[in-house]
Coordinates of C-alpha atoms in Angstrom, one line a residue:
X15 CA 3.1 -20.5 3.6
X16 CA 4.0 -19.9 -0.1
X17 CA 4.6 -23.4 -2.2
X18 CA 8.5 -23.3 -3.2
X19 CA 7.3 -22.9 -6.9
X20 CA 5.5 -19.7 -6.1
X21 CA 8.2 -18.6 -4.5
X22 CA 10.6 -19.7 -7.3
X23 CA 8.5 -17.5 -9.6
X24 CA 9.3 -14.4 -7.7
X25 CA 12.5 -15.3 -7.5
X26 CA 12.5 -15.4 -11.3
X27 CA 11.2 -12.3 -12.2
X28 CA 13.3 -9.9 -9.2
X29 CA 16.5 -12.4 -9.1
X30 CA 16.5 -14.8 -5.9
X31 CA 19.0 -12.6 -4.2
X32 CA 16.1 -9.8 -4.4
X33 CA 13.8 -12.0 -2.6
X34 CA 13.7 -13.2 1.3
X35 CA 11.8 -16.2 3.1
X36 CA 14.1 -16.9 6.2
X37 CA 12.7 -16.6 9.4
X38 CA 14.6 -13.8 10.5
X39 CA 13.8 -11.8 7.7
X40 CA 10.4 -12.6 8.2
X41 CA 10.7 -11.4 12.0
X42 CA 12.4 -8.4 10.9
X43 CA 9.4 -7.0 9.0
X44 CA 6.6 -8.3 10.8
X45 CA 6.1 -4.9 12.4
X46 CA 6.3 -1.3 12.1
X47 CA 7.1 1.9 14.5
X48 CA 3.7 0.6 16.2
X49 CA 3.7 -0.9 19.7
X50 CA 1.7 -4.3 20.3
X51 CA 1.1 -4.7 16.4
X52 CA 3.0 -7.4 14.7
X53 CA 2.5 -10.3 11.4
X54 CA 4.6 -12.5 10.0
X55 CA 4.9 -12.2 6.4
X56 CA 5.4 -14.9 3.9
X57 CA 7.9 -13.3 1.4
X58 CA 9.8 -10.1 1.3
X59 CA 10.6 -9.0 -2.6
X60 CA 12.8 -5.7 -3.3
X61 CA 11.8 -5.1 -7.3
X62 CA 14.3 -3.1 -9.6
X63 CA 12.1 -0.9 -11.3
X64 CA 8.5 -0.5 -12.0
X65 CA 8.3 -3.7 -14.8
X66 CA 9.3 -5.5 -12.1
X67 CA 6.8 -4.2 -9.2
X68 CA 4.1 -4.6 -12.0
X69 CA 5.3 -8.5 -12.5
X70 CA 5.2 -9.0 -8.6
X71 CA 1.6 -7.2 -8.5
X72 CA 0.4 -10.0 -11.5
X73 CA 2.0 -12.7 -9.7
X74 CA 0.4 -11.9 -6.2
X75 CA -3.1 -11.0 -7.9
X76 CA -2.8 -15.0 -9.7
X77 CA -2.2 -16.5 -6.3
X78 CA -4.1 -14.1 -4.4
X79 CA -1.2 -13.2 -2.3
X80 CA -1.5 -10.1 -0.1
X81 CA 0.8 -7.4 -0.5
X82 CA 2.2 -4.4 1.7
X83 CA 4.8 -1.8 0.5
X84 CA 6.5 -0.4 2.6
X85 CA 9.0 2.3 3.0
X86 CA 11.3 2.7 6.5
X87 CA 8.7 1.3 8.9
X88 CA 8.2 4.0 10.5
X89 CA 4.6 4.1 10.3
X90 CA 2.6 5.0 13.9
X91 CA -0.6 3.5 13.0
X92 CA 0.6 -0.7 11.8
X93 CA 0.1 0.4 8.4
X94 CA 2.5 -1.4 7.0
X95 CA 2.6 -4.3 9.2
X96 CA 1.4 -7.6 7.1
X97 CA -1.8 -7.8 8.9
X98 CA -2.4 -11.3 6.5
X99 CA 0.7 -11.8 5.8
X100 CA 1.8 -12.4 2.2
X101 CA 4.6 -10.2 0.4
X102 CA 6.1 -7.2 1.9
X103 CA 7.8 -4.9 -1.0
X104 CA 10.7 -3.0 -0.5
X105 CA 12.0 -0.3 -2.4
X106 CA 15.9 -0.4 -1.6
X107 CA 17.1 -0.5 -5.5
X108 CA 14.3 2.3 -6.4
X109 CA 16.1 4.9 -4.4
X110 CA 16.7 7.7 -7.0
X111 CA 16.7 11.4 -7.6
X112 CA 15.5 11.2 -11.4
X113 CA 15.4 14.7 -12.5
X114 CA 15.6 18.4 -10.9
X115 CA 13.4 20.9 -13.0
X116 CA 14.5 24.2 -11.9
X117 CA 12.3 25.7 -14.6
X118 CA 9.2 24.2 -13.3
X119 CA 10.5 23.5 -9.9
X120 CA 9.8 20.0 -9.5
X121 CA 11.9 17.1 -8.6
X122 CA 11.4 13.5 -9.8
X123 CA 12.3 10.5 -7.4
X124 CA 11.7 6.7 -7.0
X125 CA 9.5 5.7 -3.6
X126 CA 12.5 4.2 -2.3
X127 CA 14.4 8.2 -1.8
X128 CA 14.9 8.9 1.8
X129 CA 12.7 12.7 2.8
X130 CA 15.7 14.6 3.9
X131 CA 18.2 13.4 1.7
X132 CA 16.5 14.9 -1.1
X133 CA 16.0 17.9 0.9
X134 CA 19.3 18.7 1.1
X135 CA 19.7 17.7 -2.1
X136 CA 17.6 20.6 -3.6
X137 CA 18.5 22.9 -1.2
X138 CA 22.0 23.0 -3.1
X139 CA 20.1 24.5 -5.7
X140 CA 18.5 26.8 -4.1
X141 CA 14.9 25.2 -3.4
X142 CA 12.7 23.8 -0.8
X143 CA 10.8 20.6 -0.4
X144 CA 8.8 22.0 2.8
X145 CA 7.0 18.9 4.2
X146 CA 9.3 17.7 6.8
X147 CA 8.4 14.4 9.3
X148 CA 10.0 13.9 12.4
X149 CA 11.5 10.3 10.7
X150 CA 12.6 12.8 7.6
X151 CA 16.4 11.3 8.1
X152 CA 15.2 7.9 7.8
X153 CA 11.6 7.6 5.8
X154 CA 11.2 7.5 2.3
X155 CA 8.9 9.6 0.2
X156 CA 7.6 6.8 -0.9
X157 CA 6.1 6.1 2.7
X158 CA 5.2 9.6 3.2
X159 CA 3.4 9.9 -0.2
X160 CA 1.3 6.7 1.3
X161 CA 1.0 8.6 4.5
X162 CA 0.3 12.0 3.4
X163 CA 2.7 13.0 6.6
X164 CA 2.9 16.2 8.0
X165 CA 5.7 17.8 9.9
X166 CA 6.9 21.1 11.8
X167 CA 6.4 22.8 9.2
X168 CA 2.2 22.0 8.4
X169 CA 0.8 25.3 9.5
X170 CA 2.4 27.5 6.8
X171 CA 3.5 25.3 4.0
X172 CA 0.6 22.3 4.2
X173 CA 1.5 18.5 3.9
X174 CA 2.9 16.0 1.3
X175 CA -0.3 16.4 -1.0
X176 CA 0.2 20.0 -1.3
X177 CA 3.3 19.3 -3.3
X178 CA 2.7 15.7 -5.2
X179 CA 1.8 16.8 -8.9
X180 CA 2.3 13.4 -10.6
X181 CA 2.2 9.9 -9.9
X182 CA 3.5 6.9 -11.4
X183 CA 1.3 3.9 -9.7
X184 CA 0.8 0.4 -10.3
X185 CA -2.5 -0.9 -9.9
X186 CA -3.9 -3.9 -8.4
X187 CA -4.4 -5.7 -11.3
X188 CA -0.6 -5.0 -12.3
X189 CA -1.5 -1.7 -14.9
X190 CA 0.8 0.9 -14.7
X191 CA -0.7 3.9 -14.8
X192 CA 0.5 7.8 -14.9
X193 CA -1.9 10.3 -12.6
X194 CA -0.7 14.6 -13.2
X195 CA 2.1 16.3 -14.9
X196 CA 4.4 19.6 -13.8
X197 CA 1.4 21.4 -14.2
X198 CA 0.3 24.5 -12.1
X199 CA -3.4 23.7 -13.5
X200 CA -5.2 20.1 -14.2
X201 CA -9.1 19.5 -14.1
X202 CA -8.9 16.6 -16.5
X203 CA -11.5 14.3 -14.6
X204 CA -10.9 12.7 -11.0
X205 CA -8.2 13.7 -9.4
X206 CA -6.2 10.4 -9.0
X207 CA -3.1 12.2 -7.6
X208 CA -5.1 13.2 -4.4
X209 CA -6.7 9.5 -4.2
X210 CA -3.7 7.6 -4.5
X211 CA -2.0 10.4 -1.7
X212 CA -3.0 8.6 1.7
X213 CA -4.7 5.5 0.5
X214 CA -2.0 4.1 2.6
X215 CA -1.0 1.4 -0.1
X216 CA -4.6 0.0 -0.3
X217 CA -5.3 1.4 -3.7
X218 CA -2.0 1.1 -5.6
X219 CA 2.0 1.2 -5.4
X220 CA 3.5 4.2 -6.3
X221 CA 7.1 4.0 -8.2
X222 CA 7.7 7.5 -9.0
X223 CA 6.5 10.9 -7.6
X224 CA 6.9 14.7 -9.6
X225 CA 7.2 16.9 -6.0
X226 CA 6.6 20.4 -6.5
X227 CA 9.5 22.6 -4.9
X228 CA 9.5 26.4 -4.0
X229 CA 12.4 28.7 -3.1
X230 CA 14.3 28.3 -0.2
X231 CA 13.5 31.0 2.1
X232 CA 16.6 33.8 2.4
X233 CA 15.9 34.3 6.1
X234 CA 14.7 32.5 9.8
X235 CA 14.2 33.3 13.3
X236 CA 13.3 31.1 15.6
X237 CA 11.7 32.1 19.5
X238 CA 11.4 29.8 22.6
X239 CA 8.0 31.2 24.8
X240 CA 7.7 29.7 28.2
X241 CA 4.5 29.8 30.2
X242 CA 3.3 28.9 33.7
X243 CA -0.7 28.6 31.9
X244 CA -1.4 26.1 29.7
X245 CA -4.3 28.0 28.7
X246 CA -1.9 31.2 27.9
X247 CA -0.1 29.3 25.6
X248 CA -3.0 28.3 23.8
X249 CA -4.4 31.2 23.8
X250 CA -1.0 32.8 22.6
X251 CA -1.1 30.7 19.1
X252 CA -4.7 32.1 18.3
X253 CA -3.8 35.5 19.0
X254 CA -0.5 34.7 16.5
X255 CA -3.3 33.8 13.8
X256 CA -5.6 36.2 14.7
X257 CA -2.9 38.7 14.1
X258 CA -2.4 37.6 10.3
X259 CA 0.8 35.8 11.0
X260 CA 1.5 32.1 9.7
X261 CA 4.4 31.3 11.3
X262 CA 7.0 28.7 9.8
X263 CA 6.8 26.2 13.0
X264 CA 4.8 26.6 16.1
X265 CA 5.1 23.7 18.1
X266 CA 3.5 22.8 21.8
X267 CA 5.5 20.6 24.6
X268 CA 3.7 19.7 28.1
X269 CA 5.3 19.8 31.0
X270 CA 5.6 16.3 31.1
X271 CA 7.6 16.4 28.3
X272 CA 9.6 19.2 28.9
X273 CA 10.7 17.7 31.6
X274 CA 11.6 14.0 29.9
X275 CA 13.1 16.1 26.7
X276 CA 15.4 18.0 28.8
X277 CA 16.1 15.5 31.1
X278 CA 18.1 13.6 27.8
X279 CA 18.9 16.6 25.6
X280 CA 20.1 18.9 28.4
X281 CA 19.4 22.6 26.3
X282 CA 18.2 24.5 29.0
X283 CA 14.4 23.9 28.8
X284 CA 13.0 25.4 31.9
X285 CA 11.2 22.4 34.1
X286 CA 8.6 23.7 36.0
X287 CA 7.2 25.4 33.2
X288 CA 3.6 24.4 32.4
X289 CA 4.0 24.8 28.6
X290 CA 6.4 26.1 25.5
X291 CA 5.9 27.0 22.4
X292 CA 8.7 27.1 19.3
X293 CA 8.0 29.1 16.9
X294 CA 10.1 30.1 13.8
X295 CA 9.2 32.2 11.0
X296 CA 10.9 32.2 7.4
X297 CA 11.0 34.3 4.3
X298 CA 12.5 37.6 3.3
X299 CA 14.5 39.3 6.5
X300 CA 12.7 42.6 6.5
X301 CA 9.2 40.6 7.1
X302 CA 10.5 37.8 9.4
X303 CA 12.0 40.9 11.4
X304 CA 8.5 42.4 11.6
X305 CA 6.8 38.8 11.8
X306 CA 8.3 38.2 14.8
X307 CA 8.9 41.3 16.6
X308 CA 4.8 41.4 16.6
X309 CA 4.9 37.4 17.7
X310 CA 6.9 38.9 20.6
X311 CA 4.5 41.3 21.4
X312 CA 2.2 39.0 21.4
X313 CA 3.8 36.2 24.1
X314 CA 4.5 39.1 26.4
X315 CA 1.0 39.9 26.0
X316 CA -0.4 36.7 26.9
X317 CA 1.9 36.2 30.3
X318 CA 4.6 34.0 28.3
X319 CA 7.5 34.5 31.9
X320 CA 10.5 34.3 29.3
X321 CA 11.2 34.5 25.9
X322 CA 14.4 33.9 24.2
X323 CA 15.5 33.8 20.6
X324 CA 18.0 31.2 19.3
X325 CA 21.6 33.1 18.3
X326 CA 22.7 31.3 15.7
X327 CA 21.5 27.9 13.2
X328 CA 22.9 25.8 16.1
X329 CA 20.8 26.6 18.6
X330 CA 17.7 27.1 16.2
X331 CA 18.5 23.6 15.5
X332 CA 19.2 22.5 18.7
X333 CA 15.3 23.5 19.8
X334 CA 13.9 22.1 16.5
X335 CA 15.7 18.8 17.1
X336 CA 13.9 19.2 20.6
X337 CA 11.0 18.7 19.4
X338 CA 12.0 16.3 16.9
X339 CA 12.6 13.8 19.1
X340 CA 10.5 14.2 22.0
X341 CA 9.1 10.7 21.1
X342 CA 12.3 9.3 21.1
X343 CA 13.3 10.8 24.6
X344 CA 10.2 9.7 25.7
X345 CA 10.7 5.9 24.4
X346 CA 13.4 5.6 26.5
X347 CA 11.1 6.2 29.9
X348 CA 9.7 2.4 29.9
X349 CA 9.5 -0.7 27.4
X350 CA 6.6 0.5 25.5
X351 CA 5.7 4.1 23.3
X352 CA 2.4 4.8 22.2
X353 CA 2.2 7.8 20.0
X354 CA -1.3 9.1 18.5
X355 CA -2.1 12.4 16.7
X356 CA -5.5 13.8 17.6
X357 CA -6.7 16.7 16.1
X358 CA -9.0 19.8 16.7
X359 CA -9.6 23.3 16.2
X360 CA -6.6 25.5 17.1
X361 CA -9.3 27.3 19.6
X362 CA -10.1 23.7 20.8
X363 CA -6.1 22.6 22.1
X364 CA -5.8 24.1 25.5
X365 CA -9.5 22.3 26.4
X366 CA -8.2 18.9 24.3
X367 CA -4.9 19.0 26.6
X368 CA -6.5 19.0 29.8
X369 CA -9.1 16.5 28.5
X370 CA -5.9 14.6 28.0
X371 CA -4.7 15.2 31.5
X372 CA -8.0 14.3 32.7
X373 CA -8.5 10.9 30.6
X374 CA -5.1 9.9 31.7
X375 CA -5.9 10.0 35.5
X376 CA -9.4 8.6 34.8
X377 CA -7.4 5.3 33.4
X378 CA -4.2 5.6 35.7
X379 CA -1.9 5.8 32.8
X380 CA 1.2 7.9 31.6
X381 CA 0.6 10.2 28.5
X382 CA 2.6 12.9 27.5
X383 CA 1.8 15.6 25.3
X384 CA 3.2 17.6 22.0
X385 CA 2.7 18.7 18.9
X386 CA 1.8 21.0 16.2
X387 CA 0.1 23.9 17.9
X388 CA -0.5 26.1 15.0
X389 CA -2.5 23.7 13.1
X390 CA -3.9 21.3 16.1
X391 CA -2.4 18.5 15.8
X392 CA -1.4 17.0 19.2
X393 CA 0.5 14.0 20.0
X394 CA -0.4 12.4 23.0
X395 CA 1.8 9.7 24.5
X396 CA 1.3 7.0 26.2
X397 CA 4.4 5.6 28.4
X398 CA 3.5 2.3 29.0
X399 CA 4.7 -1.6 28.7
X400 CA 3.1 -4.3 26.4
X401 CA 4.0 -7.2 29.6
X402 CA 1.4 -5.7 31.4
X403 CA -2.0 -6.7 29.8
X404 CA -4.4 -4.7 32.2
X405 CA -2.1 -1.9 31.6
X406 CA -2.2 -1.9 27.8
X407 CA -6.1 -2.2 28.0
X408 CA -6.5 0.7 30.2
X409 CA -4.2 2.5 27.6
X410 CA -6.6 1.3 24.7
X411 CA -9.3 2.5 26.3
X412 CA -7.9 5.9 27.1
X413 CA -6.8 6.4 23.4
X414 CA -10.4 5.5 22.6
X415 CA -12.0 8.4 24.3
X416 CA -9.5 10.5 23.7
X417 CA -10.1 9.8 19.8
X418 CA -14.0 10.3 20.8
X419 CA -13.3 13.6 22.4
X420 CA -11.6 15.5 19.5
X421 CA -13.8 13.9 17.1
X422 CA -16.7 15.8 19.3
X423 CA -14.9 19.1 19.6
X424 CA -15.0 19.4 15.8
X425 CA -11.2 17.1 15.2
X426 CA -10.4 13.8 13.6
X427 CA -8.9 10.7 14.8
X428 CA -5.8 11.4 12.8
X429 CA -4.0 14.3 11.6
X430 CA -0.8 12.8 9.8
X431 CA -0.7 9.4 10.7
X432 CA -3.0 7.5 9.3
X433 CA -5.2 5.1 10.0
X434 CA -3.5 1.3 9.4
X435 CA -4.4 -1.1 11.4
X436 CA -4.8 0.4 14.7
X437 CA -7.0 3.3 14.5
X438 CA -9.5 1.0 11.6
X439 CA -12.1 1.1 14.3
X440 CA -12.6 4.4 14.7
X441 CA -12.6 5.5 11.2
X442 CA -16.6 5.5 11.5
X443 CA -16.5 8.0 14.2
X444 CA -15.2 10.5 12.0
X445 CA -16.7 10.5 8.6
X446 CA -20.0 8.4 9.2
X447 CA -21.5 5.2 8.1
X448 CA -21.4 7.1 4.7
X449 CA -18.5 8.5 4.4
X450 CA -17.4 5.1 5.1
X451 CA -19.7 3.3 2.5
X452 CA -17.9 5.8 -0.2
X453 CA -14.6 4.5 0.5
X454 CA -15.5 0.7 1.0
X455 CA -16.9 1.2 -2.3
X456 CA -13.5 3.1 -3.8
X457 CA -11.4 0.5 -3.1
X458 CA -13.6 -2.7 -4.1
X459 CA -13.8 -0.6 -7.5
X460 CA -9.8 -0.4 -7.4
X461 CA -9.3 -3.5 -5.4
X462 CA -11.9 -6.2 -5.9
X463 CA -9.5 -9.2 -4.4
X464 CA -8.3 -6.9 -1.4
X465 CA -4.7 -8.0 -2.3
X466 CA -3.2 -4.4 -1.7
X467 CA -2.6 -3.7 2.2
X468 CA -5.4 -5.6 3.3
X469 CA -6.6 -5.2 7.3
X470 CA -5.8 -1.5 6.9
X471 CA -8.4 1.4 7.3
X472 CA -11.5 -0.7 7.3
X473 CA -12.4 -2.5 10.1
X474 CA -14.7 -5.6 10.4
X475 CA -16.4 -3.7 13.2
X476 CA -16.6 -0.2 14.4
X477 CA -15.9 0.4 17.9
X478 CA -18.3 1.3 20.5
X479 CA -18.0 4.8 21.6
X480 CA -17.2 5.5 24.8
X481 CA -19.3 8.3 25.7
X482 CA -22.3 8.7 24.9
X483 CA -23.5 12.4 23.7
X484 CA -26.8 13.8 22.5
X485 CA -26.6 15.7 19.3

């Protein structure tokens, strides 16, 4: 509990309407898109501008007061959930478009500036912000600058770090400090962009982003492949690759969630189909015409029973939005969602599914999966409810080995994610008791009091593997 005159000091330097303590604002960001992760915090402060999110910084580094910024909550891995409570900063007043740069292509915005809002905002002009979140019409860039998130469109245009140039960030001890420029070219020391992109709020609070932009593409098709072999399908995407084509979207559904998808959105997904794939392509007309003629080829090829392309935007969007929201069809199966993003090879996702399948039996639990095909990011999901303690623990442990198995086939514990609180244990599994050491030692250089989003990526204990392999 913060002392009234700590409080009152906050309240002083963001204006006391600015600045929350009841207990249902408390409640109402003690947790995040997680399931089963949830901490009271002490304070929630919404600063102005950066003076003020430098002040706040100074005050909670005086009283050694935890802080988390946070953007929508939409975060899957309780990365923003106040793990020891303290002041949660939100970024409701910092919600501008600053500046559009159409002779650099840039666009400058506040943290607080929700992902698809400024999407369509530069798509006006002509331009393209290509990262694109499922949670794009509700999180800010902001959270998915923190994040470095992903989206659809990963395999061909990359993810939020491929199109931060500059950063605006305070530091722990309250500095204010300016990382990049609209610059095509910048080797002027460390790279303190790419640090502060995914540190997940441990290192610093960003307060303004430059985002690269590129041209919005003239032209899109988009296909719908349905196959009775999981294995086809996978093997469809690396023949796609193989074949020199980097399609806009190629996304992966199980029949599991095929069947819960169109059970709520009602599009005419086929339901005994083992697995489909959406894939879209963008760009000039002539080469998404020839782009996806071979992609075609290539379904038939690889035993894909039907394939149909959308008509029209509608029913483009109509599939994309599909996929979009499996998780949220899926939420509404039972009390509890559990969403994860392990990653492997593209070769590796046909074998990583049915290790899925098979973990999920092993533990008598519910998961579903989807995801990004082309670039091997899968989303299994567990269907589960929070009530039932033996339940949830079987779940843990399935997510555990599941985590171990794509770390062994050459993946990571998380492709877009994060790690937050939820997946801190596991952290080691991927990069090593060095790798490790390196960043322990990054953010006691950056954050020697651990007041920035403390509890999040480094665990007090690494978790037991589950399996044990030689090699």
């Amino acid at each position: 509990m913060l002392s009234p005159a700590i409080i009152q000091e906050f309240e002083q330097l963001c204006g006391k309407e600015n600045v929350q303590h009841s207990s249902a604002s408390k409640l109402a960001y003690s947790y995040d898109a997680t399931a089963n992760f949830q901490s009271l915090p002490d304070l929630i402060v919404s600063p102005r501008n950066t003076e003020e999110v430098s002040g706040i910084v100074k005050l909670c580094q005086k009283h050694e007061i935890p802080i988390v910024p946070r953007g929508s909550g939409t975060n899957l891995a309780a990365g923003t959930t106040p793990t020891m409570g303290g002041v949660v900063l939100l970024f409701r007043h910092m919600n501008q478009i600053l500046e559009l740069d159409e002779e650099n292509l840039t666009v400058t915005v506040q943290p607080g500036v929700i992902t698809d809002e400024m999407n369509a905002f530069v798509e006006e002009e002509g331009l393209f912000y290509p990262p694109d979140p499922s949670s794009g019409k509700i999180s800010t860039l902001g959270g998915n600058i923190s994040e470095n998130s992903g989206g659809l469109r990963g395999l061909k245009y990359g993810v939020t770090k491929d199109y931060v140039l500059a950063l605006e960030v305070v530091l722990p001890s309250g500095e204010v400090i300016r990382t990049g420029g609209k610059l095509a070219k910048d080797v002027a020391g460390y790279d303190l962009t790419s640090l502060m992109v995914g540190s997940e709020g441990t290192l610093g609070i960003v307060t303004e982003a430059i985002l690269k932009l590129v041209p919005k593409p003239t032209h899109n098709e988009t296909l719908l492949a349905v196959f009775d072999s999981l294995e086809k399908a996978a093997e469809t995407v690396s023949a796609i690759i193989a074949a020199k084509i980097i399609p806009a979207t190629l996304e992966f559904m199980d029949q599991g969630t095929i069947q819960v998808v169109e059970g709520y959105k009602q599009i005419g997904l086929p339901l005994d189909a083992e697995a489909i794939l959406l894939i879209e392509q963008d760009g000039p007309e002539e080469v998404v015409g020839s782009d996806m003629a071979t992609v075609l080829t290539i379904c038939e090829q690889y035993g894909a029973r039907e394939i149909s392309k959308a008509k029209n935007e509608q029913e483009a969007e109509d599939l994309r939005r599909a996929r979009k929201d499996a998780l949220s069809c899926l939420a509404q199966l039972t009390p509890t969602t559990m969403l994860e993003d392990a990653t492997v090879p593209r070769s590796e996702i046909a074998p990583m599914v049915r290790e899925i399948i098979r973990i999920a039996e092993k533990y008598d639990v519910r998961i579903h999966t989807f995801g990004h095909a082309g670039d091997g990011n899968l989303h299994p999901t567990a269907v589960t409810d929070a009530r039932d303690e033996d339940e949830m623990k079987r779940v843990e442990e399935a997510f555990a080995e599941i985590f171990e198995t794509a770390v062994n086939m050459g993946g990571t514990i998380t492709g877009e994610h994060g790690v937050g609180e939820m997946k801190s244990s596991y952290l080691e599994w991927k990069v090593g008791p060095g790798g490790l050491a390196v960043m322990r030692g990054i953010k006691q250089a950056i954050d020697p009091n651990n007041i920035m989003n403390p509890g999040k990526m480094f665990a007090k204990s690494t978790r037991k593997r589950v399996v044990v392999h030689n090699g």
